[in-house]
XYZ file of C-alpha atoms in Angstrom:
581
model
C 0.000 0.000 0.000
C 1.506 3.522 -1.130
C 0.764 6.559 1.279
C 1.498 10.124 -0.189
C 4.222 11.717 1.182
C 2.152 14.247 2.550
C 0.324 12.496 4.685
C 3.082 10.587 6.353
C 4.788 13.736 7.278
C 1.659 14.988 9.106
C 1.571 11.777 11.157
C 5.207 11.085 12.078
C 5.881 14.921 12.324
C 3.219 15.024 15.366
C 4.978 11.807 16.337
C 8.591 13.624 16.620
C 7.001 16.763 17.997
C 5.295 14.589 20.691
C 8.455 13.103 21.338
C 10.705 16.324 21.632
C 8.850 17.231 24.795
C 10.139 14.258 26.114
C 13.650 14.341 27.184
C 16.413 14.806 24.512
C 20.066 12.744 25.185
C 22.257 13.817 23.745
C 23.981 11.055 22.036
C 23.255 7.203 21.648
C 25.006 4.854 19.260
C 23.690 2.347 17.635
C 24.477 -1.127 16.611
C 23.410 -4.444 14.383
C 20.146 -6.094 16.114
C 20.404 -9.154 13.272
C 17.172 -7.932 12.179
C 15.393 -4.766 10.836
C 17.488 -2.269 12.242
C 14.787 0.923 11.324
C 12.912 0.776 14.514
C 15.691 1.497 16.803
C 17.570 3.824 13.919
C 13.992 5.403 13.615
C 13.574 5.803 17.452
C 17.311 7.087 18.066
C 16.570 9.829 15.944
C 13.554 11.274 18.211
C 15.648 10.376 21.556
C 19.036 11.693 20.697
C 20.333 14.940 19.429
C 23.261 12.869 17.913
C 23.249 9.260 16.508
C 26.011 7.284 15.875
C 26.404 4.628 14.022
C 30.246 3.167 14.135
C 32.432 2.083 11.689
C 32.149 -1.238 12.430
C 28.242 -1.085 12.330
C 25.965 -2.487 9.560
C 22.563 -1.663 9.963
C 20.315 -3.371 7.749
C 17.386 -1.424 6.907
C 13.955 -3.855 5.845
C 11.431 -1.169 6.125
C 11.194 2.649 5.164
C 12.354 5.270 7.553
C 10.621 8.788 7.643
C 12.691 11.214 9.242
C 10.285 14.514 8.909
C 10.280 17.150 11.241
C 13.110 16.870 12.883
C 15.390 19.850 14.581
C 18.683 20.716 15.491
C 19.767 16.833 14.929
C 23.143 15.307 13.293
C 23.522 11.412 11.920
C 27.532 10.658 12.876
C 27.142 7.329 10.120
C 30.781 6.221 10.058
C 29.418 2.604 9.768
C 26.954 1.475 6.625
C 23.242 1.712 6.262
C 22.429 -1.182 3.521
C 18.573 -1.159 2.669
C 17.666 -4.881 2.090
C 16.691 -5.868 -1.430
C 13.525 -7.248 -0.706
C 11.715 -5.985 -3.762
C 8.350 -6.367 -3.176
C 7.786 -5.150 0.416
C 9.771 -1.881 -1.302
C 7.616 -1.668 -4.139
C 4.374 -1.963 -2.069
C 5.393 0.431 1.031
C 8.200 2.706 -0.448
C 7.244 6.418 -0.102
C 5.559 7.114 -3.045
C 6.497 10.450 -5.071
C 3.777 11.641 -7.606
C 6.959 13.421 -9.538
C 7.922 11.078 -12.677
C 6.715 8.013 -10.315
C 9.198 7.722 -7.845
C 9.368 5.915 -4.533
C 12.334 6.247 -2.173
C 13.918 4.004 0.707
C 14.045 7.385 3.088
C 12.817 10.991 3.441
C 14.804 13.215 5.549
C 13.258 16.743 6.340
C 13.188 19.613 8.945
C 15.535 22.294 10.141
C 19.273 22.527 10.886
C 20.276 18.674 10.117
C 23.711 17.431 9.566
C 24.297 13.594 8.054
C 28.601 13.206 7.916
C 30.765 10.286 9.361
C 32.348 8.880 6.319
C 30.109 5.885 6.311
C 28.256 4.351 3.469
C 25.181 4.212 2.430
C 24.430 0.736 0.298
C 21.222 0.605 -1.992
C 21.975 -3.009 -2.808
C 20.748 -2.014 -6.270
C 21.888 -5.381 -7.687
C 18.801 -7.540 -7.443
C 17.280 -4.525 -9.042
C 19.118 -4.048 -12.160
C 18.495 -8.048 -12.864
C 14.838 -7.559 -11.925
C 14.639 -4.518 -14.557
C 14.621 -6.518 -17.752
C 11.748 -8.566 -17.054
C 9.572 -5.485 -16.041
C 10.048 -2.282 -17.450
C 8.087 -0.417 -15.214
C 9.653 -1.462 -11.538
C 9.539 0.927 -8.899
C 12.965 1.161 -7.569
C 13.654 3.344 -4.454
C 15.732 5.873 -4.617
C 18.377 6.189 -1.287
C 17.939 9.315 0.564
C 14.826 12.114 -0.149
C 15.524 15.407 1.859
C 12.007 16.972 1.961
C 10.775 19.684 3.091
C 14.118 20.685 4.846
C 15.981 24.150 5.861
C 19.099 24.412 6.750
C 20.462 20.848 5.915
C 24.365 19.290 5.325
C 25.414 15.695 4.377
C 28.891 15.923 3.936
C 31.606 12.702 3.951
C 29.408 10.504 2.713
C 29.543 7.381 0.155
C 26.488 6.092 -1.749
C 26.647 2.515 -3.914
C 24.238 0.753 -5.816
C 21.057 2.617 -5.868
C 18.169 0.973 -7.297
C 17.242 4.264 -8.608
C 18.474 8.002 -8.031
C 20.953 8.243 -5.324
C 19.574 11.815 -3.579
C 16.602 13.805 -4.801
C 16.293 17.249 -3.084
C 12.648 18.912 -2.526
C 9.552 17.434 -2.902
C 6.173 17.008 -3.400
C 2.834 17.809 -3.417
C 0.366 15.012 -3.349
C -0.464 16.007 -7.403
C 1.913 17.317 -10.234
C -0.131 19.752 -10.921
C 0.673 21.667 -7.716
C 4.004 21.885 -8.884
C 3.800 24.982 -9.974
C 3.583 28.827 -10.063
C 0.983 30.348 -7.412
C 0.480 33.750 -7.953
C 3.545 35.299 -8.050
C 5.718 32.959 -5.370
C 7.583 29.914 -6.291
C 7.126 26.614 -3.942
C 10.280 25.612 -2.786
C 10.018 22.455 -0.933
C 13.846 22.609 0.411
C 15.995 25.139 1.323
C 19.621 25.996 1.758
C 21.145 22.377 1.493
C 24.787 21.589 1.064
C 26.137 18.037 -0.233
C 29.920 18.134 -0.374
C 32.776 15.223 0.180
C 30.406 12.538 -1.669
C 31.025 9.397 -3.371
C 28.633 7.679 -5.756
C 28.994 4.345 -7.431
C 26.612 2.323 -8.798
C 28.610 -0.812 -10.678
C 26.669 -4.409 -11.862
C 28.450 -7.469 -11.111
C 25.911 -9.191 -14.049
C 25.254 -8.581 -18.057
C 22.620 -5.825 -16.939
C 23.920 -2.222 -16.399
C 22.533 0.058 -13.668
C 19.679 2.006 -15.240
C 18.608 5.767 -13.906
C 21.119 5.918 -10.874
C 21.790 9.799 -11.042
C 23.818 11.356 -8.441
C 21.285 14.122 -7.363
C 18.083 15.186 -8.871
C 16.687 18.535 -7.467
C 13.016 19.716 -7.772
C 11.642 22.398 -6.012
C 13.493 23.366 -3.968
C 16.676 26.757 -3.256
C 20.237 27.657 -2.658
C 21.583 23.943 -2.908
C 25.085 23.482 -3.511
C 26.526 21.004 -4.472
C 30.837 20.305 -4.383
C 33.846 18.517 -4.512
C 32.383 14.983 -5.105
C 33.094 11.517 -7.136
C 30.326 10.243 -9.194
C 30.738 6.968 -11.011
C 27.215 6.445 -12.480
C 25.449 5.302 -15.645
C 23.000 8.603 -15.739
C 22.515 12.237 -14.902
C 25.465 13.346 -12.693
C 23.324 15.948 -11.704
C 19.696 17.241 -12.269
C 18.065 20.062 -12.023
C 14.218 19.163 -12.227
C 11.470 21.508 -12.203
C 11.564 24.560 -10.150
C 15.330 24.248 -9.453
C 16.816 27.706 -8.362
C 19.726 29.149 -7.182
C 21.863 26.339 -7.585
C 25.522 25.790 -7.470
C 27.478 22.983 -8.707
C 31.289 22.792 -8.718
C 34.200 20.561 -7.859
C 32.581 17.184 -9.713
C 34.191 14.334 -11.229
C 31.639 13.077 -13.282
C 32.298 9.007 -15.048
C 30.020 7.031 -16.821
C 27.662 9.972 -16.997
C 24.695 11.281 -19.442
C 26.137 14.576 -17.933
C 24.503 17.607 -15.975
C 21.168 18.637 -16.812
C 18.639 21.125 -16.662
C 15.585 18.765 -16.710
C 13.365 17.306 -18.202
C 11.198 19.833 -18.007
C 7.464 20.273 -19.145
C 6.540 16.774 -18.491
C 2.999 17.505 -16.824
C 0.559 19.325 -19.371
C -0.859 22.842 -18.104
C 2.460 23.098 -15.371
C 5.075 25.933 -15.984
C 8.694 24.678 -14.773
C 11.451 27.242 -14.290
C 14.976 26.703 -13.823
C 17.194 29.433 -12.705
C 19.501 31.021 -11.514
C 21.999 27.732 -11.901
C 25.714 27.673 -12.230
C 27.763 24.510 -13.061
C 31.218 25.584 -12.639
C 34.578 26.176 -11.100
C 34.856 27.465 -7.321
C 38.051 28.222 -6.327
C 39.880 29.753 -9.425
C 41.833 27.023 -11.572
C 41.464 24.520 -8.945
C 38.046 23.166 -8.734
C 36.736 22.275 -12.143
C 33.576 20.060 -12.929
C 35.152 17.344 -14.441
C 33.423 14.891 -17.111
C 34.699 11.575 -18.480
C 33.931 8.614 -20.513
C 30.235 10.112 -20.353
C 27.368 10.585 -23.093
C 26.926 14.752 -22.531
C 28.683 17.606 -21.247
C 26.103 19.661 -20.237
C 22.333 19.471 -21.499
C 19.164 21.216 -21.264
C 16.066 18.687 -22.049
C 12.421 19.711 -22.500
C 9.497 17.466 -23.550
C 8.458 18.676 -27.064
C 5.068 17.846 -29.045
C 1.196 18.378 -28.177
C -0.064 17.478 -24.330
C 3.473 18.843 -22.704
C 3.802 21.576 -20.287
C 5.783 25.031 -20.528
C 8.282 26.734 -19.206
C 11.341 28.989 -18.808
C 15.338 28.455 -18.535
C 16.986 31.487 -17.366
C 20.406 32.464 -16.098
C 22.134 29.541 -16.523
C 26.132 28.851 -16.922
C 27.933 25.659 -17.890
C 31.544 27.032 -17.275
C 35.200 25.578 -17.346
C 34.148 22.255 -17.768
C 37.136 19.663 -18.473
C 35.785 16.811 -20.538
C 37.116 14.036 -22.057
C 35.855 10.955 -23.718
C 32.258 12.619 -24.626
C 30.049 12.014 -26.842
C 28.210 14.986 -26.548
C 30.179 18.219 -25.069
C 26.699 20.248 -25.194
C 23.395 19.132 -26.065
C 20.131 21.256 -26.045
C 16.871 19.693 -26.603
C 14.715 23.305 -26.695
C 10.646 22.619 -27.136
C 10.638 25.765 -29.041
C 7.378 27.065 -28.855
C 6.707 25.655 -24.986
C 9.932 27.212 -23.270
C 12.056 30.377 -23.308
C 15.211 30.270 -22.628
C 17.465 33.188 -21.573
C 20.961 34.063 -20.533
C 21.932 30.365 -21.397
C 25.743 30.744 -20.564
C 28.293 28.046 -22.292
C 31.933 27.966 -22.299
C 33.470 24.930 -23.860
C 35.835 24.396 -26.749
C 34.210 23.914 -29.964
C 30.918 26.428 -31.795
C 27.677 24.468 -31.495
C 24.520 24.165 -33.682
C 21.005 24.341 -31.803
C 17.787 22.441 -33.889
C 13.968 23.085 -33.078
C 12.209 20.728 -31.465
C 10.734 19.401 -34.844
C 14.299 18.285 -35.941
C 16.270 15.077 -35.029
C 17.611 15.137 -31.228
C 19.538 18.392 -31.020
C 23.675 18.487 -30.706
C 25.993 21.110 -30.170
C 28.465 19.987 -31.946
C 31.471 21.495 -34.109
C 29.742 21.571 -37.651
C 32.546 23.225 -39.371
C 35.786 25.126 -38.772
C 35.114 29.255 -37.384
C 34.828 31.662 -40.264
C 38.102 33.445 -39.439
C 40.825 32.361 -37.137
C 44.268 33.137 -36.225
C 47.390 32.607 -33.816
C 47.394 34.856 -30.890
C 50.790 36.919 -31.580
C 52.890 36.527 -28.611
C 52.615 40.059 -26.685
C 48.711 39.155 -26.597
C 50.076 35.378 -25.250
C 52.568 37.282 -22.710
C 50.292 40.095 -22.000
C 50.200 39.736 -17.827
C 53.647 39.290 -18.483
C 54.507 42.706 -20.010
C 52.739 44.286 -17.822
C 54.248 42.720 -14.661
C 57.870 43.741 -16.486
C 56.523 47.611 -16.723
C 55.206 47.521 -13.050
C 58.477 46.534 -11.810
C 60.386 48.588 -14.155
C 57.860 51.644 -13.239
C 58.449 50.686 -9.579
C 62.314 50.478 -9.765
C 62.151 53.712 -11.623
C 60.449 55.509 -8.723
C 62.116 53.867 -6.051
C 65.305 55.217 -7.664
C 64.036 58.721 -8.504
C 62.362 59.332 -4.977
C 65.682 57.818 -2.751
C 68.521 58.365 -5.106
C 67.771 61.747 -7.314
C 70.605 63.939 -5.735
C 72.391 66.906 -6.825
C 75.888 68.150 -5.720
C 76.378 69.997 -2.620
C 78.989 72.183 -4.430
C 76.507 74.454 -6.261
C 75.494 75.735 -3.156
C 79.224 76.713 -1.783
C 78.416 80.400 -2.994
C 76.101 81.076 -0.556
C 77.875 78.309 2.360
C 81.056 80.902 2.075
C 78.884 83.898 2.917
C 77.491 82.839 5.141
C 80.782 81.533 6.756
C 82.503 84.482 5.996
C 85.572 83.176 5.326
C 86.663 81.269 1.899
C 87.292 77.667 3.121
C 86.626 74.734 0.861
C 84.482 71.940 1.795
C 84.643 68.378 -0.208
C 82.083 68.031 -2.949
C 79.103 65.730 -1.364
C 75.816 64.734 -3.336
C 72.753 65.430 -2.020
C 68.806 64.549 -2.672
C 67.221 66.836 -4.344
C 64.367 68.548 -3.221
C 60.772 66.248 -2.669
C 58.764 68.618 -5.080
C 61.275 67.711 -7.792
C 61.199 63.916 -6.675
C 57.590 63.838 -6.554
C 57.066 65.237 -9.554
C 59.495 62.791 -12.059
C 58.171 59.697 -9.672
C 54.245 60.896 -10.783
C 55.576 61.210 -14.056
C 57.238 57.446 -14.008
C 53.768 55.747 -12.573
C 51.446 57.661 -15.384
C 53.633 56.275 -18.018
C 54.049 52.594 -16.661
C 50.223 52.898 -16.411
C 49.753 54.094 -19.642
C 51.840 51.668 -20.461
C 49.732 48.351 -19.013
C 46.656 50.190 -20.226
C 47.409 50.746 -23.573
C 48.471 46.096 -23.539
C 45.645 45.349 -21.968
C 43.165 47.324 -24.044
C 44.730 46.215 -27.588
C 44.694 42.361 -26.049
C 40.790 42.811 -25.656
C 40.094 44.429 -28.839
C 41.836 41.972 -31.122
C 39.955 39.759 -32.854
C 41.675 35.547 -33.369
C 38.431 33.969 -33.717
C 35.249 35.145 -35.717
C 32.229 33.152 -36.535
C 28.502 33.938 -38.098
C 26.587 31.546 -35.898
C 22.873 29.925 -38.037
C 19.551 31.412 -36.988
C 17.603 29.575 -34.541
C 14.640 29.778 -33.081
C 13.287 32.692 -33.268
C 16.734 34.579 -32.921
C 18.424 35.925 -35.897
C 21.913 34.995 -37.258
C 24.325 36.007 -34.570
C 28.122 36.647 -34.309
C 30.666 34.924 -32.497
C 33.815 37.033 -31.741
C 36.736 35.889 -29.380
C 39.628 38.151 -28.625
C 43.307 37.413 -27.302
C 42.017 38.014 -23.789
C 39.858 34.984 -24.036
C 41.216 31.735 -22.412
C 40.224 28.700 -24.514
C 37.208 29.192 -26.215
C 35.450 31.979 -25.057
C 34.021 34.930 -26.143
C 31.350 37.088 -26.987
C 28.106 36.992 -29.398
C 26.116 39.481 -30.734
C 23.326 40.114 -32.910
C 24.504 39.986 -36.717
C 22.067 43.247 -37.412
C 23.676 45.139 -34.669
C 27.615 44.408 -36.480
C 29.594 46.148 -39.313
C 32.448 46.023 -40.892
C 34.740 49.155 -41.889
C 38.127 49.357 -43.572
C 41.308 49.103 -41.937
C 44.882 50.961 -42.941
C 45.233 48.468 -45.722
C 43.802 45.600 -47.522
C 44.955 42.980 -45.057
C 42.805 44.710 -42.184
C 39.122 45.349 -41.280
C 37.520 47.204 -38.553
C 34.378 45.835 -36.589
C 31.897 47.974 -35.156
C 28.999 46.778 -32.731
C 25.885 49.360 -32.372
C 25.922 50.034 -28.403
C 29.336 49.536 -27.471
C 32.081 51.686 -27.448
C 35.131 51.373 -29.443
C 36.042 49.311 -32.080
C 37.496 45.837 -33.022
C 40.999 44.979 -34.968
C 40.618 42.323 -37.844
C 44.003 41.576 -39.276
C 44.290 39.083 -41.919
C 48.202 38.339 -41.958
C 48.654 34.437 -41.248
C 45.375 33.662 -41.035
C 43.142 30.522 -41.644
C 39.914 31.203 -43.249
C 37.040 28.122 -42.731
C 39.689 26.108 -41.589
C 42.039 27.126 -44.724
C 45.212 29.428 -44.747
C 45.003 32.727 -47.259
C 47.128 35.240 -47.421
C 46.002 38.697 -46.099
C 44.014 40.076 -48.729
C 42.202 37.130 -49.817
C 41.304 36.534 -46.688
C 40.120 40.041 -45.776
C 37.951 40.228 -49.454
C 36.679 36.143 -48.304
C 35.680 37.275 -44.530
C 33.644 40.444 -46.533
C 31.865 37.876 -48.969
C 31.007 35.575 -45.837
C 29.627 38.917 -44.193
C 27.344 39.458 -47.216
C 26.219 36.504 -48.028
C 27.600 36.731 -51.570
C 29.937 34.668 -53.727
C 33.265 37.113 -54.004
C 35.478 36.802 -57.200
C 39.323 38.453 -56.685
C 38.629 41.833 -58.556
C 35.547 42.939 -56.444
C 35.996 46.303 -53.995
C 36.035 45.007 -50.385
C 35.005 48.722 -49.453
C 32.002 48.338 -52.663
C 30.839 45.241 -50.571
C 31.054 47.184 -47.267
C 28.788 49.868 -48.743
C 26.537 47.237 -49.787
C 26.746 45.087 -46.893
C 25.921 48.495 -44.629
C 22.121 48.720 -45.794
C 21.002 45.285 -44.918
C 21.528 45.752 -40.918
C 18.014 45.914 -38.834
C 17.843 46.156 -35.275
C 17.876 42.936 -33.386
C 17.860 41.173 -30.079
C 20.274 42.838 -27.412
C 23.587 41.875 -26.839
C 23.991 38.576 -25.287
C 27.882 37.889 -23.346
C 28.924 34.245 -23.473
């Protein structure tokens, strides 16, 4: 028999609130009983501000454990928790989650809870990855459901062998329909949750692979974070379901994965899903990268597409200095078009992608062809920081020396020493500073020019152009214009609308000028060693090839680049704004 999740909070929260009048201790470990180990675990929990469970402890966990309500508790598990694979007591009596038919071994909820200890947490998943084949539609638990919880940590923690999803963060309303908007406020089901330190591994010792094990799946719920973990899975690495927001996720190594996700999303007809505000990135600078290997995607963003499907919007969202290798997939979209919005989608990985509707074949990023214009970063731009550290010193040096060691010689003043003396005795020549007005003034002089100096690298390394691309129209957005400058690391840059970019003439035929409507100053195109869709031209065939790109037309070698530029000039329109990527 399946009980909402609802309605088992309401009980066994006025069962833990009864209890915390009682008495509190303020530890108690537990150990093995030989048999169903979730009473005691279950009653520990109301009696103890602190449970332990040692190292050497198994626990073996036959029935479902509803931790709801609690406050101001931790769960020390330096032992293991293994949840017995009896499949159909679990199936019949595991907490049953209206949300893409879930049921889960354990929900977890309340304020200010801590689970650490460095213990393990064993979903004996094996009997139900041979049990899978012969019945599609199993109901396999997933591990550990925090719900309805503030205010929660589970740090130093390892996870094997879930049947199904290892962690799934929010939850649920007794109908998917109530998963959405009210009004204007959001339902967040959980709330300020950190997982960091975790290990996941779901591995078959038979012919038939784990199936859905994902690390974490979050729905509903704010400000989780999410860092410096192993996950050694065969599915999402990470989620983020409907109504994700404010999310951070750094610090992964992600194997075996289908990568990290936004979604699905718009499963449930007449239910608007956001996702936002979600970063998937590095958190301490060139140290903690999300990591991706042997996997089938990067990073993705899946909607359901097609008649009876809900809506939706995807907003403010960053995939950033991800380190794959081994992947199929480095970015995939899959964009309902006319269902969901997406906005301030933010990617940064090392090859120009192509985005389909959501009438075409399953979308991938991938590289379809070599950038339109592309060339070696000369090596001041490469040793930019570098120059600029030289001039600081040398600017430093320089004022050190002027402020310290400027002197003059004593000697021009022995005029005025003998008068004063009033007699017409010599004194030895001795060198003396000069005076601070004069010091100050040369040392001012020394830091302006060492500035103007760093300013003057660091403002022609950001204005010139190595990488230039005219990205397809999709959607309903216009063609748009991929520019990367010697600033860039890898493979970022910028794009821009296509109607809001021209193109002027430089000093010579081997140059070109780009101009963006809204922002100030200018961009330098030079054509010397340069490869043009993938091939190398010399400078003025690869200027007059770059123009014919631009316009659209076939070029032959006589044409006027500045006739095409004329031309080109009264086709722009306004467009979309600006977009930085």
């Amino acid at each position: 028999m399946r009980i909402p999740l609802l309605a088992l909070s309401f009980v066994f929260g006025a069962t833990l609130a009864h209890a915390s009048s009682e008495k509190i201790q303020a530890s108690c470990t537990l150990t093995a009983s030989g048999g169903d180990d979730s009473p005691q675990f279950l009653e520990a929990v109301v009696s103890c501000s602190t449970v332990i469970i040692p190292k050497d402890a198994t626990l073996n966990i036959a029935t479902r454990l509803n931790m709801t309500g609690l406050r101001d508790k931790t769960i020390d598990l330096q032992g293991t928790l293994r949840f017995a694979p009896d499949i159909p007591y679990w199936t019949g009596n595991g907490f049953f989650i209206p949300f893409q038919t879930q049921i889960t071994f354990w929900i977890l909820g309340g304020r200010n809870i801590t689970l650490k200890g460095g213990g393990t947490m064993d979903g004996a998943g094996q009997a139900w990855y041979d049990a899978l084949p012969a019945n599609s539609t199993l109901l396999r638990p997933i591990i550990l459901t925090i719900y309805q919880a503030n205010d929660v940590v589970v740090e130093n923690i390892t996870m094997i062998n879930s049947p199904e999803w290892h962690n799934l963060v929010g939850l649920t309303s007794s109908s998917p329909s109530e998963a959405i908007i009210e009004g204007s406020v959001q339902i967040n089901e959980s709330k300020n949750v950190l997982y960091q330190n975790i290990t996941i591994n779901a591995a078959s010792t038979s012919s038939n692979r784990p199936a859905n094990t994902d690390g974490w799946n979050i729905y509903r719920s704010d400000g989780i974070t999410i860092k410096d973990s192993l996950i050694n899975n065969g599915d999402d690495c990470v989620a983020f379901k409907p109504n994700a927001t404010n999310v951070l996720v750094s610090g992964l190594n992600c194997n075996g994965s289908h990568g990290i996700s936004v979604g699905s999303l718009g499963q449930f007809p007449g239910v608007f899903d956001i996702v936002e505000n979600v970063t998937a990135t590095i958190w301490i600078p060139l140290l903690r990268n999300v990591k991706m290997s042997n996997a089938e995607n990067g990073a993705r963003i899946k909607t359901w597409a097609g008649p009876n499907v809900g809506s939706g919007i995807v907003k403010n969202i960053t995939f950033q200095n991800f380190i794959e290798s081994k992947v199929d997939n480095p970015v995939i979209i899959d964009q309902a078009s006319r269902s969901f919005r997406m906005q301030s989608v933010l990617s940064r990985f090392p090859r120009f992608f192509r985005q389909r509707s959501a009438t075409e074949a399953p979308i991938r990023l991938v590289a379809t062809k070599p950038p339109l214009f592309q060339r070696q970063t000369p090596w001041w731009a490469r040793w930019t920081w570098g120059l600029i550290a030289c001039d600081l010193f040398m600017t430093g040096s320089a004022v050190e020396l002027t402020y310290n060691h400027w002197t003059a010689l004593e000697s021009d003043l022995k005029t005025s020493a003998k008068n004063i003396k009033g007699d017409d005795a010599s004194s030895p020549d001795q060198y003396i500073l000069r005076p601070s007005w004069q010091r100050i003034s040369v040392c001012t002089a020394h830091m302006c020019f060492g500035a103007g100096i760093a300013a003057a690298l660091l403002i022609t390394q950001i204005r010139f152009v190595r990488t230039l691309a005219i990205l397809p129209a999709s959607g309903g957005e216009s063609q748009r214009l991929f520019l990367q400058c010697a600033h860039n690391w890898a493979r970022r840059g910028m794009i821009f609308p296509l109607s809001k970019c021209s193109l002027e003439d430089g000093r010579n035929s081997s140059e070109l000028i780009l101009r963006v409507a809204g922002e100030r100053g200018h961009w330098y195109i030079g054509f010397a060693d340069s490869d043009i869709n993938g091939k190398r031209l010399t400078g003025p065939e690869a200027c007059a090839q770059v123009i014919a790109a631009w316009n659209g037309k076939p070029i032959g070698p006589s044409t006027s680049t500045l006739g095409l530029k004329l031309e080109l000039d009264e086709r722009w329109k306004s467009g979309p704004v600006r977009r930085s990527y």
